[in-house]
């Protein structure tokens, strides 16, 4: 399908496909140098989860979106930023045109996943700043180590001296990972996503997702789950037990970074950055933990674009009544922050 959208002063030629095998060979070749989310392997994984991937491209960009059912509604998730393969086209125009194209295919709203490194946002979206700490794995091990904060270096050495056993695998480690995930979420009075969710992430991605677990005397202390291909490794989920062996999480992540480096992966993403966390909060602690591994903070945006405003309001009402606090208005991560950034949302600075 071909569509031409007029936006501001530009013209964006939009093309659409609802399956990888339907993509032109030229687009398939272009996406060979992108992240995992553009691959046929990832599409197979998404289908296993009873979801779909849509592909949108123009004369300069390619975008992939995961489409899932939310109750009886359809939402799109950007797990990756658009891939630019040619200069001469405005990224904001492309993203805005893509949102309009998704509306034609029945999408009610679109959100960004923490893995997305989106540098622009569509017109009329609700927007907040975001980012990711990115470690350049093409540097030498000595250079990467030198950028790690001294406190983290000490923790990594401590974990190494504790004779931790690092196990690396997939589904075979999931039953060991789940209990420490439950324990981790419980510390924040939240529920872990559960076995079926994690199994869905791992399904049909034997060469693109790994679990790392750090064991002390046979007991799992810390764990991490990672998406990866030859371009980017994403620290997707992390967990640790209460009273874990000191340094176990630090040592595990350092081990993972060096493992992916040896595999030839170019970048390591610590996935997800929130601006201005409340001082002393757990979120601030998580930010500091990621920062001290020495990655470069890459600024981006997180947005929600409502293709159908009424449908999204209905979704919010349903979530509200299903919650344990039915009189509190449902708010997602965007709603909790958007008032802080009027300059990004049509207001005055």
Short mmCIF file of C-alpha atoms in Angstrom, two decimals:
data_model
loop_
_atom_site.label_atom_id
_atom_site.label_comp_id
_atom_site.label_asym_id
_atom_site.label_seq_id
_atom_site.Cartn_x
_atom_site.Cartn_y
_atom_site.Cartn_z
CA UNK A 1 0.00 0.00 0.00
CA UNK A 2 1.19 3.51 -0.81
CA UNK A 3 0.00 6.73 0.82
CA UNK A 4 1.18 10.31 0.55
CA UNK A 5 0.73 12.52 3.63
CA UNK A 6 1.12 16.28 3.53
CA UNK A 7 2.58 17.53 6.81
CA UNK A 8 3.84 21.04 7.38
CA UNK A 9 5.89 21.77 4.25
CA UNK A 10 7.00 18.22 3.55
CA UNK A 11 5.70 15.22 1.68
CA UNK A 12 6.17 11.74 3.14
CA UNK A 13 5.57 8.70 0.94
CA UNK A 14 4.35 6.02 3.33
CA UNK A 15 4.34 2.30 2.60
CA UNK A 16 2.93 -0.39 4.85
CA UNK A 17 3.20 -4.13 5.39
CA UNK A 18 1.65 -6.40 8.00
CA UNK A 19 4.32 -9.09 7.70
CA UNK A 20 8.07 -9.46 7.25
CA UNK A 21 7.72 -11.81 4.29
CA UNK A 22 5.69 -9.16 2.47
CA UNK A 23 8.47 -6.57 2.71
CA UNK A 24 10.41 -5.68 -0.44
CA UNK A 25 13.82 -7.35 -0.56
CA UNK A 26 15.50 -3.94 -0.53
CA UNK A 27 13.92 -3.11 2.84
CA UNK A 28 14.87 -6.50 4.24
CA UNK A 29 18.49 -5.88 3.28
CA UNK A 30 18.45 -2.42 4.87
CA UNK A 31 17.22 -3.78 8.18
CA UNK A 32 20.05 -6.33 8.41
CA UNK A 33 22.08 -3.68 10.21
CA UNK A 34 19.40 -2.73 12.73
CA UNK A 35 18.38 -4.13 16.10
CA UNK A 36 16.53 -7.34 16.90
CA UNK A 37 13.04 -5.83 16.56
CA UNK A 38 13.25 -5.56 12.77
CA UNK A 39 14.03 -9.24 12.22
CA UNK A 40 11.92 -12.13 11.02
CA UNK A 41 12.97 -14.06 14.15
CA UNK A 42 11.40 -11.42 16.34
CA UNK A 43 8.22 -11.47 14.27
CA UNK A 44 7.97 -15.23 14.86
CA UNK A 45 8.32 -14.58 18.59
CA UNK A 46 5.58 -11.92 18.46
CA UNK A 47 3.25 -14.29 16.63
CA UNK A 48 3.86 -16.86 19.38
CA UNK A 49 2.48 -14.24 21.78
CA UNK A 50 -0.65 -13.86 19.62
CA UNK A 51 0.40 -10.39 18.50
CA UNK A 52 1.47 -8.85 15.18
CA UNK A 53 4.25 -6.73 13.73
CA UNK A 54 3.49 -3.92 11.30
CA UNK A 55 6.18 -2.33 9.13
CA UNK A 56 6.06 1.23 7.86
CA UNK A 57 8.64 2.80 5.60
CA UNK A 58 9.26 5.87 3.48
CA UNK A 59 12.02 7.06 1.19
CA UNK A 60 14.33 7.51 4.19
CA UNK A 61 13.05 5.60 7.24
CA UNK A 62 11.80 2.18 8.34
CA UNK A 63 9.69 1.68 11.47
CA UNK A 64 8.44 -1.52 13.07
CA UNK A 65 5.58 -1.60 15.58
CA UNK A 66 4.22 -4.42 17.72
CA UNK A 67 0.44 -4.58 17.74
CA UNK A 68 -1.43 -6.14 20.63
CA UNK A 69 -4.98 -6.47 21.82
CA UNK A 70 -5.84 -4.51 24.96
CA UNK A 71 -9.15 -6.09 25.91
CA UNK A 72 -11.16 -5.54 22.70
CA UNK A 73 -8.99 -2.61 21.55
CA UNK A 74 -5.77 -2.46 19.50
CA UNK A 75 -2.63 -0.71 20.72
CA UNK A 76 0.74 -0.31 19.01
CA UNK A 77 4.09 -0.37 20.79
CA UNK A 78 7.29 1.15 19.42
CA UNK A 79 10.03 -1.09 20.78
CA UNK A 80 12.57 0.52 18.48
CA UNK A 81 13.30 3.94 17.11
CA UNK A 82 12.87 4.44 13.34
CA UNK A 83 15.88 3.35 11.31
CA UNK A 84 17.14 6.05 8.96
CA UNK A 85 18.71 4.67 5.79
CA UNK A 86 18.80 7.85 3.71
CA UNK A 87 19.11 11.58 4.36
CA UNK A 88 16.75 14.27 3.14
CA UNK A 89 13.55 13.53 5.07
CA UNK A 90 12.35 14.97 8.39
CA UNK A 91 12.03 12.36 11.14
CA UNK A 92 9.19 14.20 12.89
CA UNK A 93 7.19 14.23 9.66
CA UNK A 94 7.81 10.52 9.19
CA UNK A 95 6.70 9.60 12.72
CA UNK A 96 3.58 11.76 12.49
CA UNK A 97 2.70 10.22 9.14
CA UNK A 98 3.27 6.75 10.59
CA UNK A 99 0.82 7.46 13.41
CA UNK A 100 -1.82 8.44 10.85
CA UNK A 101 -1.08 5.30 8.86
CA UNK A 102 -1.56 3.14 11.96
CA UNK A 103 -4.94 4.77 12.51
CA UNK A 104 -5.99 3.51 9.06
CA UNK A 105 -5.23 -0.01 10.25
CA UNK A 106 -7.39 0.14 13.35
CA UNK A 107 -4.85 1.19 15.98
CA UNK A 108 -6.45 3.14 18.82
CA UNK A 109 -3.27 4.39 20.51
CA UNK A 110 0.52 4.05 20.28
CA UNK A 111 3.12 4.07 23.07
CA UNK A 112 6.90 3.71 23.32
CA UNK A 113 8.66 0.86 25.09
CA UNK A 114 11.74 1.69 27.23
CA UNK A 115 13.94 0.03 24.59
CA UNK A 116 13.00 2.65 21.97
CA UNK A 117 15.57 5.41 21.42
CA UNK A 118 13.14 7.84 19.76
CA UNK A 119 14.68 11.22 18.93
CA UNK A 120 11.47 12.87 17.67
CA UNK A 121 7.78 12.67 18.54
CA UNK A 122 4.59 13.09 16.51
CA UNK A 123 2.47 16.19 16.44
CA UNK A 124 -0.37 16.15 19.03
CA UNK A 125 1.23 13.41 21.15
CA UNK A 126 1.64 13.50 24.94
CA UNK A 127 5.41 13.64 25.44
CA UNK A 128 8.00 13.35 28.22
CA UNK A 129 11.81 13.24 28.00
CA UNK A 130 13.45 9.86 28.30
CA UNK A 131 16.77 8.23 27.55
CA UNK A 132 19.08 5.27 27.91
CA UNK A 133 22.60 4.74 29.18
CA UNK A 134 24.51 3.20 26.27
CA UNK A 135 27.89 1.48 26.64
CA UNK A 136 30.02 1.36 23.49
CA UNK A 137 31.21 -2.25 23.38
CA UNK A 138 33.58 -1.51 20.49
CA UNK A 139 35.91 0.10 22.99
CA UNK A 140 38.56 -2.02 24.67
CA UNK A 141 37.76 -3.77 27.93
CA UNK A 142 40.23 -1.45 29.65
CA UNK A 143 38.46 1.65 28.33
CA UNK A 144 35.03 0.35 29.37
CA UNK A 145 36.37 -0.57 32.83
CA UNK A 146 37.93 2.89 33.25
CA UNK A 147 34.50 4.51 32.74
CA UNK A 148 32.86 2.41 35.46
CA UNK A 149 32.40 4.31 38.72
CA UNK A 150 34.92 3.37 41.41
CA UNK A 151 32.16 2.11 43.75
CA UNK A 152 30.85 -0.18 41.02
CA UNK A 153 34.37 -1.42 40.27
CA UNK A 154 34.76 -2.32 43.93
CA UNK A 155 31.39 -4.11 43.91
CA UNK A 156 32.32 -6.04 40.77
CA UNK A 157 35.62 -7.13 42.34
CA UNK A 158 33.75 -8.11 45.49
CA UNK A 159 31.31 -10.20 43.51
CA UNK A 160 34.15 -11.85 41.64
CA UNK A 161 35.97 -12.72 44.88
CA UNK A 162 32.76 -14.25 46.29
CA UNK A 163 33.18 -17.17 43.87
CA UNK A 164 29.81 -16.61 42.28
CA UNK A 165 28.82 -19.01 39.54
CA UNK A 166 27.31 -17.28 36.51
CA UNK A 167 24.94 -19.45 34.51
CA UNK A 168 23.82 -18.39 31.02
CA UNK A 169 20.84 -19.88 29.23
CA UNK A 170 17.26 -19.49 28.14
CA UNK A 171 14.10 -21.38 29.05
CA UNK A 172 16.21 -23.83 31.05
CA UNK A 173 16.90 -21.04 33.60
CA UNK A 174 13.44 -19.50 33.70
CA UNK A 175 12.21 -21.50 36.69
CA UNK A 176 15.21 -20.26 38.66
CA UNK A 177 14.72 -16.67 37.52
CA UNK A 178 11.01 -16.38 38.39
CA UNK A 179 11.36 -16.59 42.22
CA UNK A 180 13.92 -13.78 42.37
CA UNK A 181 11.76 -11.71 40.02
CA UNK A 182 8.80 -12.17 42.38
CA UNK A 183 10.99 -11.17 45.33
CA UNK A 184 12.23 -8.07 43.50
CA UNK A 185 8.77 -6.79 42.59
CA UNK A 186 7.48 -7.53 46.08
CA UNK A 187 9.97 -5.02 47.50
CA UNK A 188 8.03 -2.33 45.60
CA UNK A 189 4.63 -3.83 46.47
CA UNK A 190 4.16 -4.95 42.87
CA UNK A 191 3.52 -8.26 41.20
CA UNK A 192 6.02 -9.91 38.90
CA UNK A 193 4.83 -10.38 35.33
CA UNK A 194 4.84 -14.14 35.84
CA UNK A 195 5.96 -17.26 34.03
CA UNK A 196 3.85 -16.94 30.88
CA UNK A 197 5.04 -13.38 30.24
CA UNK A 198 8.72 -14.31 30.50
CA UNK A 199 8.19 -17.51 28.54
CA UNK A 200 6.66 -15.37 25.78
CA UNK A 201 9.78 -13.19 25.66
CA UNK A 202 12.00 -16.27 25.32
CA UNK A 203 9.87 -18.22 22.87
CA UNK A 204 11.46 -18.95 19.46
CA UNK A 205 14.37 -16.56 20.17
CA UNK A 206 17.07 -19.06 21.14
CA UNK A 207 19.80 -16.97 19.49
CA UNK A 208 18.53 -13.55 20.55
CA UNK A 209 17.57 -13.65 24.23
CA UNK A 210 19.53 -14.84 27.26
CA UNK A 211 19.08 -15.17 31.01
CA UNK A 212 22.10 -14.64 33.25
CA UNK A 213 21.95 -15.87 36.84
CA UNK A 214 24.51 -15.45 39.61
CA UNK A 215 24.57 -18.35 42.09
CA UNK A 216 26.21 -18.59 45.51
CA UNK A 217 26.43 -22.11 46.90
CA UNK A 218 23.61 -23.22 44.61
CA UNK A 219 21.22 -20.35 45.42
CA UNK A 220 20.38 -17.70 42.82
CA UNK A 221 21.39 -14.24 44.05
CA UNK A 222 20.74 -11.99 41.03
CA UNK A 223 19.58 -12.32 37.45
CA UNK A 224 19.10 -10.47 34.21
CA UNK A 225 17.26 -11.02 30.95
CA UNK A 226 18.68 -9.63 27.71
CA UNK A 227 17.53 -9.18 24.11
CA UNK A 228 20.43 -8.99 21.67
CA UNK A 229 21.69 -9.23 18.13
CA UNK A 230 25.01 -8.16 16.61
CA UNK A 231 24.08 -4.48 16.96
CA UNK A 232 22.57 -3.97 20.43
CA UNK A 233 22.13 -5.89 23.68
CA UNK A 234 19.25 -4.65 25.86
CA UNK A 235 19.15 -5.12 29.64
CA UNK A 236 15.47 -5.95 29.56
CA UNK A 237 14.78 -7.16 33.12
CA UNK A 238 16.80 -7.49 36.31
CA UNK A 239 16.17 -9.09 39.69
CA UNK A 240 17.86 -9.98 42.97
CA UNK A 241 16.90 -11.70 46.20
CA UNK A 242 16.57 -9.94 49.54
CA UNK A 243 19.95 -9.87 51.22
CA UNK A 244 21.77 -10.98 48.08
CA UNK A 245 25.51 -11.57 48.08
CA UNK A 246 27.11 -8.09 47.95
CA UNK A 247 28.29 -7.26 44.44
CA UNK A 248 26.36 -10.08 42.78
CA UNK A 249 24.22 -7.82 40.55
CA UNK A 250 27.20 -5.64 39.60
CA UNK A 251 29.35 -8.65 38.78
CA UNK A 252 26.55 -10.27 36.79
CA UNK A 253 26.04 -7.16 34.63
CA UNK A 254 29.76 -6.69 34.05
CA UNK A 255 29.97 -10.35 33.01
CA UNK A 256 27.04 -9.85 30.63
CA UNK A 257 28.61 -6.75 29.06
CA UNK A 258 31.89 -8.57 28.44
CA UNK A 259 30.04 -11.64 27.13
CA UNK A 260 28.20 -9.59 24.52
CA UNK A 261 31.37 -7.68 23.66
CA UNK A 262 33.16 -10.97 22.90
CA UNK A 263 30.20 -11.97 20.71
CA UNK A 264 30.80 -8.83 18.60
CA UNK A 265 27.76 -6.87 19.79
CA UNK A 266 28.35 -3.15 19.25
CA UNK A 267 26.31 -1.53 22.06
CA UNK A 268 24.85 -2.36 25.46
CA UNK A 269 21.70 -0.51 26.53
CA UNK A 270 20.69 -0.22 30.18
CA UNK A 271 17.12 0.48 28.98
CA UNK A 272 15.09 3.25 30.50
CA UNK A 273 15.92 6.59 32.07
CA UNK A 274 13.51 8.80 33.99
CA UNK A 275 14.31 12.47 34.47
CA UNK A 276 14.05 14.08 37.89
CA UNK A 277 13.24 11.05 40.09
CA UNK A 278 12.19 11.91 43.62
CA UNK A 279 15.30 12.33 45.80
CA UNK A 280 15.89 9.29 47.94
CA UNK A 281 13.39 7.17 45.97
CA UNK A 282 14.02 3.66 44.73
CA UNK A 283 13.83 5.00 41.19
CA UNK A 284 16.69 7.38 41.91
CA UNK A 285 18.71 4.44 43.21
CA UNK A 286 18.05 2.47 40.03
CA UNK A 287 19.13 5.45 37.93
CA UNK A 288 22.37 5.77 39.86
CA UNK A 289 23.01 2.02 39.57
CA UNK A 290 22.73 2.17 35.76
CA UNK A 291 24.67 5.41 35.44
CA UNK A 292 27.69 4.07 37.31
CA UNK A 293 28.42 1.45 34.66
CA UNK A 294 29.86 4.32 32.62
CA UNK A 295 27.48 4.44 29.68
CA UNK A 296 26.73 7.61 27.77
CA UNK A 297 23.27 9.03 28.50
CA UNK A 298 21.48 9.20 25.16
CA UNK A 299 18.48 11.54 25.36
CA UNK A 300 15.24 10.56 23.69
CA UNK A 301 11.47 10.92 24.11
CA UNK A 302 8.64 8.78 25.41
CA UNK A 303 5.22 9.54 23.98
CA UNK A 304 1.64 8.35 23.74
CA UNK A 305 -0.25 9.12 20.56
CA UNK A 306 -4.00 8.58 20.72
CA UNK A 307 -5.29 7.68 17.29
CA UNK A 308 -8.74 7.34 18.86
CA UNK A 309 -9.12 9.55 21.92
CA UNK A 310 -12.46 8.10 22.98
CA UNK A 311 -11.18 4.52 22.73
CA UNK A 312 -8.20 5.35 24.94
CA UNK A 313 -10.48 7.02 27.50
CA UNK A 314 -12.61 3.89 27.54
CA UNK A 315 -9.51 1.77 28.10
CA UNK A 316 -8.53 4.02 31.00
CA UNK A 317 -11.98 3.72 32.57
CA UNK A 318 -11.88 -0.06 32.32
CA UNK A 319 -8.40 -0.16 33.90
CA UNK A 320 -9.65 2.17 36.61
CA UNK A 321 -12.57 -0.03 37.57
CA UNK A 322 -10.46 -3.20 37.44
CA UNK A 323 -7.88 -1.74 39.81
CA UNK A 324 -7.94 -1.95 43.59
CA UNK A 325 -8.58 1.81 43.61
CA UNK A 326 -11.60 2.22 41.33
CA UNK A 327 -12.05 5.90 42.18
CA UNK A 328 -8.51 6.85 41.19
CA UNK A 329 -8.11 7.84 37.55
CA UNK A 330 -5.90 5.45 35.58
CA UNK A 331 -2.52 6.98 34.73
CA UNK A 332 0.27 5.47 32.70
CA UNK A 333 3.95 6.49 32.83
CA UNK A 334 3.26 9.44 30.51
CA UNK A 335 0.37 10.81 32.60
CA UNK A 336 2.48 10.72 35.75
CA UNK A 337 5.07 13.05 34.23
CA UNK A 338 3.47 15.06 31.42
CA UNK A 339 2.51 18.09 33.53
CA UNK A 340 6.19 18.71 34.26
CA UNK A 341 6.90 19.35 30.58
CA UNK A 342 4.45 21.90 29.14
CA UNK A 343 7.08 22.99 26.59
CA UNK A 344 6.80 19.55 24.95
CA UNK A 345 3.01 19.47 25.06
CA UNK A 346 1.82 22.70 23.53
CA UNK A 347 2.17 24.83 26.66
CA UNK A 348 4.45 27.64 27.72
CA UNK A 349 7.96 26.97 28.98
#
